C-alpha angles and dihedrals in degrees: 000000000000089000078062093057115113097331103121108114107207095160132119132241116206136175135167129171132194119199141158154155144232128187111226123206116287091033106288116148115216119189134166125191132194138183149176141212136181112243127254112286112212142159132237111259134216136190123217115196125210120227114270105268102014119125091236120107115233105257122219111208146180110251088189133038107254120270097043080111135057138167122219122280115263117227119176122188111198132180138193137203121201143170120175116209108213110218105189131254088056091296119123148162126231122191115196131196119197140195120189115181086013079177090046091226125182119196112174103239106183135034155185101275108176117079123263143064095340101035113146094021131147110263146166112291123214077236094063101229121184110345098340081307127129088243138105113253117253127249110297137184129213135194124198129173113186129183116206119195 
């Protein structure tokens, strides 16, 4: 009966997201994106040991039902910047600029959640996040050139 206690996962997931473009004179294309997710939703985790020697396996259990906590939403505004260079005979050339986190935001999206010293930490998240971390990526910038023929 312990695997029955608070399992049960009655949250919501939610996302949205919002984007759109615009062509500039002499051809630049300017576009933004933002969008939106719910945080994680967890539980707070506890250990049991069994005693040394016993035949028991040590139990790893919610202490509360899922949901009691819940990181912060994440919401990440990008833009992109592109012109694209015709070169005759259908061939061209497009050169991109992007901004990912333009408001270098760093909601923490994944923590400790099993009780002790480190509870509520910052950890690896089964997403990845920034270097393996439980944390948003920061701004970054890309630049592509494609040819196209």
């Amino acid at each position: 009966p312990n695997a029955e206690i608070n399992t049960a996962d009655d949250t919501w997931t939610w996302i949205g997201k919002v984007s759109g473009s615009y062509t500039f004179p002499w051809g630049i294309l300017g576009g933004a994106s933002y969008s939106i997710r719910n945080g994680s939703r967890l539980a707070r985790q506890v250990q049991i040991l069994a005693p040394s020697g016993s035949s028991i396996s040590n139990l790893v259990v919610n202490a509360e039902p899922i949901g009691s906590l819940s990181l912060e939403n994440v919401g990440l505004f990008d833009l992109r910047a592109a012109k694209r260079f015709g070169l005759g005979s259908g061939r061209s050339f497009e050169l991109r600029l992007d901004c990912y986190n333009v408001m270098n935001v760093n909601p923490v999206t994944s923590i400790v959640t099993r009780a002790g010293p480190t509870f509520g930490n910052a950890t690896a998240s089964e997403n990845g996040g920034q270097n393996g971390t439980g944390l948003t990526p920061p701004r970054i910038f890309g630049l592509e050139g494609r040819f196209t023929f």
